Coordinates of C-alpha atoms in Angstrom, one line a residue:
M274 CA -0.4 0.0 0.2
S275 CA 0.8 3.7 -0.6
I276 CA 0.3 6.4 1.1
T277 CA 1.6 10.4 0.3
I278 CA 1.5 12.4 3.7
E279 CA 2.7 15.8 4.3
V280 CA 5.6 15.0 6.8
P281 CA 6.5 17.7 10.0
E282 CA 10.1 18.7 10.0
S283 CA 10.1 17.4 14.1
I284 CA 9.0 13.7 12.4
D285 CA 11.5 14.7 9.7
S286 CA 14.9 14.6 12.3
I287 CA 13.4 11.4 14.2
L288 CA 13.4 9.7 10.8
D289 CA 17.2 11.3 10.1
R290 CA 17.7 10.7 13.5
C291 CA 16.4 6.5 13.1
S292 CA 17.7 5.9 10.2
R293 CA 21.6 6.8 10.9
E294 CA 21.3 5.5 14.4
E295 CA 19.1 2.0 12.6
H296 CA 21.0 2.7 9.5
L297 CA 18.2 2.6 7.2
D298 CA 17.3 5.0 4.8
K299 CA 14.2 7.1 5.6
V300 CA 11.8 4.8 4.1
S301 CA 12.8 1.9 6.5
A302 CA 13.5 4.5 9.0
L303 CA 9.4 5.4 8.5
N304 CA 8.0 1.9 8.2
R305 CA 9.8 0.6 11.4
I306 CA 8.4 3.5 13.6
L307 CA 4.8 3.5 12.3
W308 CA 5.0 -0.8 13.0
T309 CA 7.0 0.2 16.5
G310 CA 3.5 2.5 17.4
A311 CA 0.9 0.3 16.0
E312 CA 2.1 -2.6 17.7
S313 CA 2.3 -0.5 20.7
Y314 CA -1.4 0.9 20.4
L315 CA -2.4 -2.2 19.7
V316 CA -1.2 -3.6 22.9
N317 CA -2.9 -0.7 24.6
Q318 CA -6.2 -1.8 23.1
Y319 CA -5.1 -5.6 24.1
S320 CA -4.4 -4.0 28.5
S321 CA -7.2 -1.9 28.3
G322 CA -9.9 -4.7 27.1
R323 CA -10.7 -3.4 24.0
I324 CA -9.4 -6.5 21.8
S325 CA -8.5 -9.8 22.9
K326 CA -5.3 -11.4 22.4
G327 CA -6.3 -13.5 19.4
K328 CA -6.9 -10.6 17.9
L329 CA -3.5 -8.3 19.3
A330 CA -1.6 -11.9 17.1
E331 CA -3.4 -11.9 14.6
L332 CA -3.6 -7.9 14.1
L333 CA 0.2 -8.4 14.1
D334 CA 0.3 -11.5 12.3
L335 CA 1.9 -13.0 15.9
D336 CA 1.1 -16.5 17.1
I337 CA 0.4 -17.0 20.7
Y338 CA 3.7 -17.0 22.1
E339 CA 5.1 -14.4 20.3
V340 CA 2.1 -12.2 21.6
N341 CA 3.0 -13.6 25.5
E342 CA 6.6 -11.9 24.4
L343 CA 5.4 -8.7 23.1
L344 CA 3.0 -8.9 26.0
E345 CA 5.9 -9.1 28.2
K346 CA 8.5 -7.0 26.4
H347 CA 5.5 -3.6 27.6
H348 CA 5.3 -5.0 30.6
V349 CA 1.5 -5.8 30.6
K350 CA 0.4 -8.9 32.5
D351 CA -1.5 -10.6 31.3
S352 CA -5.3 -11.1 33.9
K353 CA -6.7 -14.2 32.9
S354 CA -3.4 -16.3 33.3
Y355 CA -2.9 -14.7 37.0
E356 CA -6.9 -15.3 37.2
R357 CA -6.3 -19.0 36.7
F358 CA -3.2 -19.2 39.0
T359 CA -4.9 -17.3 41.8
R360 CA -8.2 -19.7 41.4
G361 CA -5.7 -23.0 40.8
I362 CA -4.6 -21.8 44.2
E363 CA -7.7 -21.1 46.0
V364 CA -8.4 -24.7 44.7
T365 CA -5.9 -26.7 45.9
E366 CA -5.5 -24.6 49.6
R367 CA -9.6 -26.3 49.8
S368 CA -8.9 -29.8 48.9
K369 CA -6.1 -30.4 51.2

């Protein structure tokens, strides 16, 4: 897909910096920054309960293990796993 946009000078400076530091051309630097922003946006959508983990995986074209790594990288706790963990502890305590 191709989109033409007007880029503010401040963003252009960021692109220059990214392309220099990461040895990328400006288009690749812009793609990297856009992807990072989209990833961050979707992780926030997941953490606020607006999308499911499955939808997050689908939109980012990741498997569930990669999604778990991504959530860990962004310091997002998987509340469902925590709930299952605490429920398991409660069941174990009751069965003693």
